[in-house]
Short mmCIF file of C-alpha atoms in Angstrom, two decimals:
data_model
loop_
_atom_site.label_atom_id
_atom_site.label_comp_id
_atom_site.label_asym_id
_atom_site.label_seq_id
_atom_site.Cartn_x
_atom_site.Cartn_y
_atom_site.Cartn_z
CA MET A 777 -9.57 -1.13 18.60
CA ILE A 778 -8.31 -3.87 18.69
CA GLY A 779 -8.79 -5.86 22.26
CA SER A 780 -7.07 -9.26 23.89
CA GLY A 781 -8.94 -11.83 23.11
CA THR A 782 -10.28 -10.83 19.57
CA PHE A 783 -8.56 -13.37 17.76
CA SER A 784 -8.21 -17.00 17.25
CA LEU A 785 -5.45 -19.17 15.62
CA THR A 786 -8.56 -20.55 13.71
CA THR A 787 -9.20 -17.38 11.87
CA PRO A 788 -6.54 -15.48 9.95
CA PRO A 789 -7.32 -11.83 12.46
CA LEU A 790 -6.78 -9.92 8.83
CA PHE A 791 -9.96 -11.36 8.08
CA ALA A 792 -11.81 -11.83 11.41
CA ALA A 793 -10.95 -7.61 11.82
CA LEU A 794 -12.83 -6.77 8.31
CA ALA A 795 -15.49 -9.72 9.24
CA PRO A 796 -18.33 -6.65 10.03
CA ALA A 797 -17.32 -4.78 7.73
CA ARG A 798 -19.57 -4.85 4.09
CA ASN A 799 -18.01 -1.80 2.42
CA VAL A 800 -14.03 -2.13 2.33
CA LEU A 801 -11.83 0.62 0.45
CA ILE A 802 -8.68 -1.10 -0.08
CA ALA A 803 -5.94 1.86 -1.37
CA GLY A 804 -2.55 1.76 -2.18
CA ALA A 805 -0.65 4.08 0.27
CA GLY A 806 2.74 4.73 -1.48
CA GLY A 807 1.85 5.10 -5.05
CA GLY A 808 2.82 3.77 -8.28
CA PHE A 809 1.81 -0.12 -8.60
CA ASP A 810 0.96 -0.19 -4.65
CA VAL A 811 -2.79 -1.02 -4.99
CA TYR A 812 -1.92 -4.29 -6.58
CA ALA A 813 -0.48 -5.52 -2.82
CA GLY A 814 -4.39 -5.20 -2.08
CA LEU A 815 -5.44 -7.56 -5.17
CA PRO A 816 -5.35 -10.77 -3.72
CA LEU A 817 -7.16 -9.84 -0.93
CA ALA A 818 -9.73 -8.14 -2.83
CA LEU A 819 -9.96 -10.72 -4.34
CA ALA A 820 -10.73 -13.15 -1.37
CA LEU A 821 -13.22 -10.67 -0.04
CA TRP A 822 -15.10 -10.43 -3.54
CA ARG A 823 -15.58 -13.95 -3.07
CA SER A 824 -16.77 -14.17 -0.04
CA GLY A 825 -19.69 -11.28 -0.62
CA VAL A 826 -18.13 -8.54 0.42
CA GLN A 827 -18.29 -5.06 -1.49
CA VAL A 828 -14.51 -3.73 -2.09
CA HIS A 829 -13.70 -0.29 -3.81
CA LEU A 830 -9.69 -0.07 -5.09
CA ALA A 831 -8.02 3.51 -4.75
CA ASN A 832 -4.37 4.58 -5.20
CA LEU A 833 -2.26 7.32 -4.43
CA SER A 834 -1.31 7.96 -7.88
CA PHE A 835 2.23 9.28 -10.06
CA SER A 836 0.10 9.35 -13.03
CA GLU A 837 -0.64 12.24 -14.89
CA LEU A 838 -4.18 12.84 -13.73
CA VAL A 839 -4.54 16.14 -14.85
CA LEU A 840 -5.19 14.69 -18.51
CA LEU A 841 -8.05 13.23 -17.56
CA ASP A 842 -11.61 14.89 -18.55
CA ARG A 843 -13.42 16.68 -16.31
CA ASP A 844 -16.24 14.13 -16.10
CA SER A 845 -13.53 11.43 -14.46
CA TRP A 846 -13.63 13.49 -11.02
CA ALA A 847 -15.95 12.22 -8.58
CA ALA A 848 -14.52 15.37 -6.07
CA GLU A 849 -11.63 17.41 -5.80
CA ASN A 850 -8.39 15.44 -6.25
CA VAL A 851 -10.23 11.95 -6.24
CA ALA A 852 -10.30 10.85 -9.92
CA VAL A 853 -12.53 7.72 -11.36
CA VAL A 854 -10.49 5.50 -13.38
CA THR A 855 -12.43 3.22 -15.62
CA PRO A 856 -11.61 0.90 -18.20
CA ASP A 857 -12.48 3.58 -20.42
CA SER A 858 -10.57 6.75 -19.08
CA ALA A 859 -9.25 8.78 -21.68
CA SER A 860 -5.23 9.98 -20.95
CA THR A 861 -2.17 10.30 -23.11
CA ASP A 862 -0.20 9.32 -20.19
CA TRP A 863 1.70 5.81 -21.19
CA TYR A 864 2.22 5.15 -17.35
CA PHE A 865 -1.12 5.09 -15.49
CA PRO A 866 -1.39 1.66 -13.40
CA GLU A 867 -4.69 2.92 -12.27
CA ARG A 868 -6.15 2.27 -15.52
CA THR A 869 -4.10 -0.78 -16.49
CA LEU A 870 -5.45 -2.65 -13.27
CA ALA A 871 -9.15 -1.48 -14.14
CA ARG A 872 -8.71 -3.07 -17.62
CA TRP A 873 -7.31 -6.21 -16.16
CA LEU A 874 -10.19 -6.47 -13.95
CA ALA A 875 -12.99 -5.63 -16.65
CA ASP A 876 -11.08 -8.59 -18.20
CA GLN A 877 -12.04 -10.53 -15.39
CA ASP A 878 -15.96 -9.79 -14.84
CA LEU A 879 -14.94 -7.86 -11.52
CA PRO A 880 -15.33 -4.20 -10.53
CA SER A 881 -13.22 -1.98 -12.56
CA THR A 882 -13.60 1.53 -11.21
CA VAL A 883 -10.48 2.15 -9.30
CA TYR A 884 -9.99 5.83 -7.50
CA ALA A 885 -7.04 7.89 -7.77
CA PHE A 886 -5.57 10.51 -5.96
CA PRO A 887 -3.05 12.83 -6.82
CA PRO A 888 0.19 13.20 -4.37
CA LEU A 889 -0.77 15.61 -1.96
CA GLY A 890 -0.35 16.85 1.57
CA VAL A 891 -2.31 15.20 4.18
CA GLU A 892 -5.62 17.61 4.26
CA ARG A 893 -6.25 17.55 1.09
CA LEU A 894 -5.79 13.94 0.56
CA ARG A 895 -7.86 12.89 4.14
CA ALA A 896 -10.87 15.05 2.22
CA GLY A 897 -10.14 12.94 -0.83
CA TYR A 898 -10.74 9.65 1.18
CA ARG A 899 -13.32 11.27 3.43
CA HIS A 900 -15.36 11.66 0.22
CA LEU A 901 -15.16 8.11 -0.88
CA ILE A 902 -15.80 7.01 2.64
CA ASP A 903 -18.93 9.12 2.54
CA GLN A 904 -20.25 8.05 -1.12
CA LEU A 905 -19.20 4.81 -0.83
CA GLU A 906 -20.62 4.21 2.96
CA ILE A 907 -17.33 2.51 3.76
CA ASP A 908 -17.21 1.00 6.91
CA ALA A 909 -13.43 -0.31 6.64
CA VAL A 910 -10.34 1.26 5.21
CA VAL A 911 -6.97 -1.00 4.18
CA LEU A 912 -4.04 0.84 3.16
CA VAL A 913 -1.29 -1.19 1.35
CA ASP A 914 1.92 -0.97 0.95
CA GLY A 915 4.04 -3.15 -1.51
CA GLY A 916 7.07 -3.60 0.60
CA THR A 917 7.22 -2.50 5.09
CA ASP A 918 8.39 0.91 4.97
CA ILE A 919 5.24 2.15 6.10
CA LEU A 920 6.09 0.68 9.52
CA LEU A 921 8.67 2.36 10.16
CA ARG A 922 7.86 5.56 13.45
CA GLY A 923 10.82 7.72 12.28
CA ASP A 924 14.07 6.62 13.70
CA GLU A 925 15.27 4.08 12.29
CA SER A 926 18.54 4.06 10.76
CA ASN A 927 16.63 4.94 6.86
CA LEU A 928 12.98 5.18 6.08
CA GLY A 929 12.96 4.12 2.32
CA THR A 930 10.84 6.45 0.54
CA PRO A 931 8.44 7.28 3.46
CA VAL A 932 6.43 10.52 1.68
CA GLU A 933 3.39 9.07 0.11
CA ASP A 934 3.05 6.09 2.75
CA ILE A 935 2.97 8.52 5.96
CA THR A 936 1.03 10.81 4.16
CA SER A 937 -1.71 8.29 3.51
CA LEU A 938 -1.17 7.20 6.97
CA ALA A 939 -1.75 10.69 8.68
CA ALA A 940 -4.65 11.23 5.92
CA VAL A 941 -6.74 8.32 7.05
CA ALA A 942 -5.73 8.08 10.51
CA GLY A 943 -7.71 11.52 11.27
CA LEU A 944 -10.83 9.89 9.60
CA ASP A 945 -13.81 8.15 11.70
CA VAL A 946 -13.71 4.69 10.40
CA ALA A 947 -14.80 1.44 12.29
CA VAL A 948 -12.24 -0.54 10.74
CA LYS A 949 -8.76 0.77 9.91
CA LEU A 950 -6.10 -1.65 9.02
CA VAL A 951 -2.41 -1.24 7.44
CA THR A 952 -1.50 -4.68 5.31
CA CYS A 953 2.11 -4.66 3.62
CA LEU A 954 3.03 -7.16 0.93
CA GLY A 955 6.74 -7.91 -0.06
CA PHE A 956 8.81 -8.41 3.11
CA GLY A 957 12.18 -7.41 2.38
CA ILE A 958 12.14 -5.62 -0.93
CA ASP A 959 12.99 -1.87 0.81
CA ALA A 960 16.17 -3.43 1.23
CA HIS A 961 17.13 -1.62 -2.25
CA ASP A 962 16.09 1.65 -0.66
CA GLY A 963 18.32 1.20 2.70
CA VAL A 964 15.34 -0.30 4.96
CA ASN A 965 17.03 -2.74 7.88
CA HIS A 966 14.31 -5.16 8.41
CA VAL A 967 15.48 -6.10 11.34
CA GLU A 968 14.05 -2.57 12.50
CA VAL A 969 10.75 -3.53 10.62
CA LEU A 970 10.78 -6.53 12.91
CA GLU A 971 11.22 -4.98 15.80
CA ASN A 972 8.79 -1.99 15.70
CA LEU A 973 6.05 -5.11 14.91
CA ALA A 974 7.55 -6.54 18.18
CA ALA A 975 6.44 -3.44 19.87
CA LEU A 976 2.82 -3.33 18.13
CA ASP A 977 2.31 -6.49 19.07
CA ARG A 978 2.73 -5.67 22.69
CA ASP A 979 0.37 -2.75 22.11
CA GLY A 980 -1.79 -5.22 20.74
CA GLY A 981 -1.63 -3.56 17.23
CA TYR A 982 -0.21 -6.62 15.69
CA LEU A 983 -2.65 -8.68 13.05
CA GLY A 984 0.01 -11.36 12.52
CA ALA A 985 1.24 -12.33 9.12
CA LEU A 986 -0.77 -14.59 6.77
CA SER A 987 0.55 -16.39 3.66
CA ILE A 988 -0.73 -16.41 0.15
CA PRO A 989 -0.46 -19.79 -1.06
CA GLY A 990 0.81 -20.36 -4.42
CA ALA A 991 -1.66 -22.16 -5.79
CA SER A 992 -4.80 -20.37 -4.74
CA ARG A 993 -7.16 -18.61 -7.29
CA GLU A 994 -6.10 -15.54 -5.20
CA ALA A 995 -1.95 -16.12 -5.98
CA GLU A 996 -2.80 -17.03 -9.38
CA LEU A 997 -5.13 -14.12 -10.50
CA TYR A 998 -2.40 -11.67 -8.68
CA ARG A 999 0.26 -13.12 -11.02
CA ASP A 1000 -2.06 -13.05 -14.19
CA ALA A 1001 -2.62 -8.85 -12.80
CA VAL A 1002 1.25 -8.48 -12.43
CA ALA A 1003 1.95 -9.93 -15.69
CA HIS A 1004 -0.81 -7.93 -17.72
CA ALA A 1005 0.49 -4.67 -15.85
CA GLN A 1006 4.38 -6.19 -16.98
CA ALA A 1007 3.13 -6.21 -20.78
CA ALA A 1008 1.32 -2.72 -20.46
CA THR A 1009 3.85 -0.74 -19.10
CA PRO A 1010 7.44 -2.70 -20.95
CA GLU A 1011 9.47 0.87 -20.41
CA ARG A 1012 8.46 0.50 -15.95
CA PRO A 1013 7.47 -2.88 -15.07
CA THR A 1014 7.07 -2.57 -11.63
CA ILE A 1015 9.78 -4.18 -9.62
CA VAL A 1016 8.16 -4.85 -6.51
CA HIS A 1017 5.29 -6.59 -7.46
CA GLY A 1018 7.55 -9.14 -10.08
CA GLN A 1019 9.27 -9.69 -7.01
CA ILE A 1020 6.38 -10.66 -5.05
CA ALA A 1021 4.84 -12.27 -8.18
CA ALA A 1022 8.11 -14.34 -8.43
CA ALA A 1023 8.03 -15.56 -4.68
CA THR A 1024 4.04 -16.65 -5.01
CA ARG A 1025 5.67 -19.22 -7.21
CA GLY A 1026 7.75 -20.30 -5.24
CA ASP A 1027 10.60 -18.94 -7.40
CA PHE A 1028 14.05 -18.23 -5.03
CA GLY A 1029 17.20 -16.05 -4.81
CA ASP A 1030 18.45 -13.42 -7.64
CA VAL A 1031 15.14 -14.10 -9.72
CA GLN A 1032 15.55 -11.33 -12.97
CA PHE A 1033 12.79 -10.55 -14.91
CA THR A 1034 13.37 -6.76 -16.10
CA ARG A 1035 16.30 -4.96 -17.09
CA ARG A 1036 15.58 -2.16 -14.16
CA THR A 1037 16.95 -4.79 -11.73
CA SER A 1038 20.11 -5.11 -13.57
CA GLY A 1039 23.24 -4.98 -11.69
CA SER A 1040 21.99 -5.70 -8.28
CA THR A 1041 21.05 -8.92 -6.75
CA LEU A 1042 17.65 -9.54 -5.52
CA PHE A 1043 16.85 -12.05 -2.37
CA VAL A 1044 12.72 -13.30 -3.61
CA ASN A 1045 12.02 -15.52 -0.99
CA PRO A 1046 8.82 -16.76 0.57
CA LEU A 1047 8.09 -13.83 2.89
CA MET A 1048 7.92 -11.43 0.42
CA ALA A 1049 4.18 -13.38 -0.30
CA MET A 1050 2.89 -12.89 2.90
CA TYR A 1051 0.79 -10.29 5.04
CA PHE A 1052 1.95 -8.34 7.81
CA THR A 1053 -0.87 -6.57 8.82
CA VAL A 1054 -1.33 -4.28 12.05
CA ASP A 1055 -3.97 -1.74 13.68
CA LEU A 1056 -3.96 1.70 11.41
CA ASP A 1057 -4.15 4.02 14.33
CA LYS A 1058 -2.02 1.97 16.80
CA LEU A 1059 0.87 2.38 13.63
CA ALA A 1060 -0.31 5.97 13.37
CA ALA A 1061 0.34 6.51 17.05
CA ARG A 1062 3.76 5.23 17.08
CA CYS A 1063 5.28 7.28 14.58
CA LEU A 1064 7.30 10.02 15.94
CA TYR A 1065 6.78 12.59 13.74
CA LEU A 1066 3.00 12.01 12.43
CA ASP A 1067 1.90 15.32 13.89
CA ARG A 1068 4.60 17.88 12.37
CA LEU A 1069 2.63 16.33 8.94
CA GLU A 1070 -0.97 17.98 9.78
CA ASN A 1071 -2.15 21.13 7.96
CA THR A 1072 0.42 19.68 4.74
CA TRP A 1073 -1.56 21.26 1.68
CA GLY A 1074 1.48 19.39 -0.91
CA ARG A 1075 3.58 17.08 -1.15
CA ARG A 1076 6.75 19.34 -0.77
CA GLN A 1077 5.89 20.39 2.61
CA VAL A 1078 5.28 16.69 3.80
CA THR A 1079 9.03 15.61 1.97
CA GLY A 1080 10.16 19.49 4.11
CA ARG A 1081 8.84 18.49 7.32
CA ILE A 1082 10.40 14.43 7.39
CA GLU A 1083 13.77 16.30 6.51
CA LYS A 1084 13.43 18.62 9.49
CA PHE A 1085 12.55 16.08 11.81
CA ARG A 1086 15.54 13.26 10.55
CA ALA A 1087 18.00 16.55 11.17
CA GLU A 1088 16.85 16.47 14.95
CA ILE A 1089 17.06 13.01 15.98
CA SER A 1090 20.18 10.31 16.58
CA PRO A 1091 18.61 7.67 14.40
CA ARG A 1092 18.71 3.99 15.60
CA ILE A 1093 21.89 2.08 14.74
CA PRO A 1094 21.49 -0.55 12.19
CA ARG A 1095 21.50 -4.55 12.93
CA VAL A 1096 22.70 -7.59 10.73
CA TYR A 1097 19.76 -10.40 11.19
CA PRO A 1098 21.30 -13.03 13.02
CA HIS A 1099 20.43 -15.85 11.33
#
């Protein structure tokens, strides 16, 4: 719980909140390459001597892994040598890059599930690894939406992850987002994101924004990891991290790097290279439909309950950023 006077300007609140932790789980909340959003943070923590474990909600065909690759039901252990015929496997791609850097190279992966089964997977990792801090990472910021916004972007996986971890007893639970503005492609109004951050700040749940210096070791290694991922997945390179990596280089505007964005006008800018961090429990408390997702077993249930909630409300009227 974040209290008044807990933080100081001299120490980034993200790192102040994690200072007591010795075993940190950094987990991609929204699937795909989301775990890469936690890589700069993981690199900084590893460098300071903290034990860091990586996990991701996966869009890969994890069923193709053999039995020995599973730590528990719905918890896959992905290593550089994991055997799978799936060409889209961000977790293994990341594991191979980590091994090339002589860094811990296990990446845990969860199938896309409902809240109850995903929570059980997290609980297993937390118990087995003696985790004392969980950081959910989102490539983009739609995990910060509470439900009544004009558009929720792609909320299913993000909010399932949020609900799953909110129900667990862990000393430190945070959400951090990298890639502010990227979700505009999915209809998110970022004035509403800023409004939500202001409300969290009033509640004592906003830990501020932190830039990743472009010339830092963390930024350089992150860019290398993204380039490695792009080369490993040429048919579906990550649009999110391509833009964030460009932002950490100081690129600006319509920076095109893949045919997947042809026909779209990108707006790469320095805000994309900033972590926006909030207290996970306070964020969960503000989500207007989180309670409806309890007892869900599969992804389809989550989708249906979100759609039902949206049909019952009058969303906010979107506003244009005034400057």
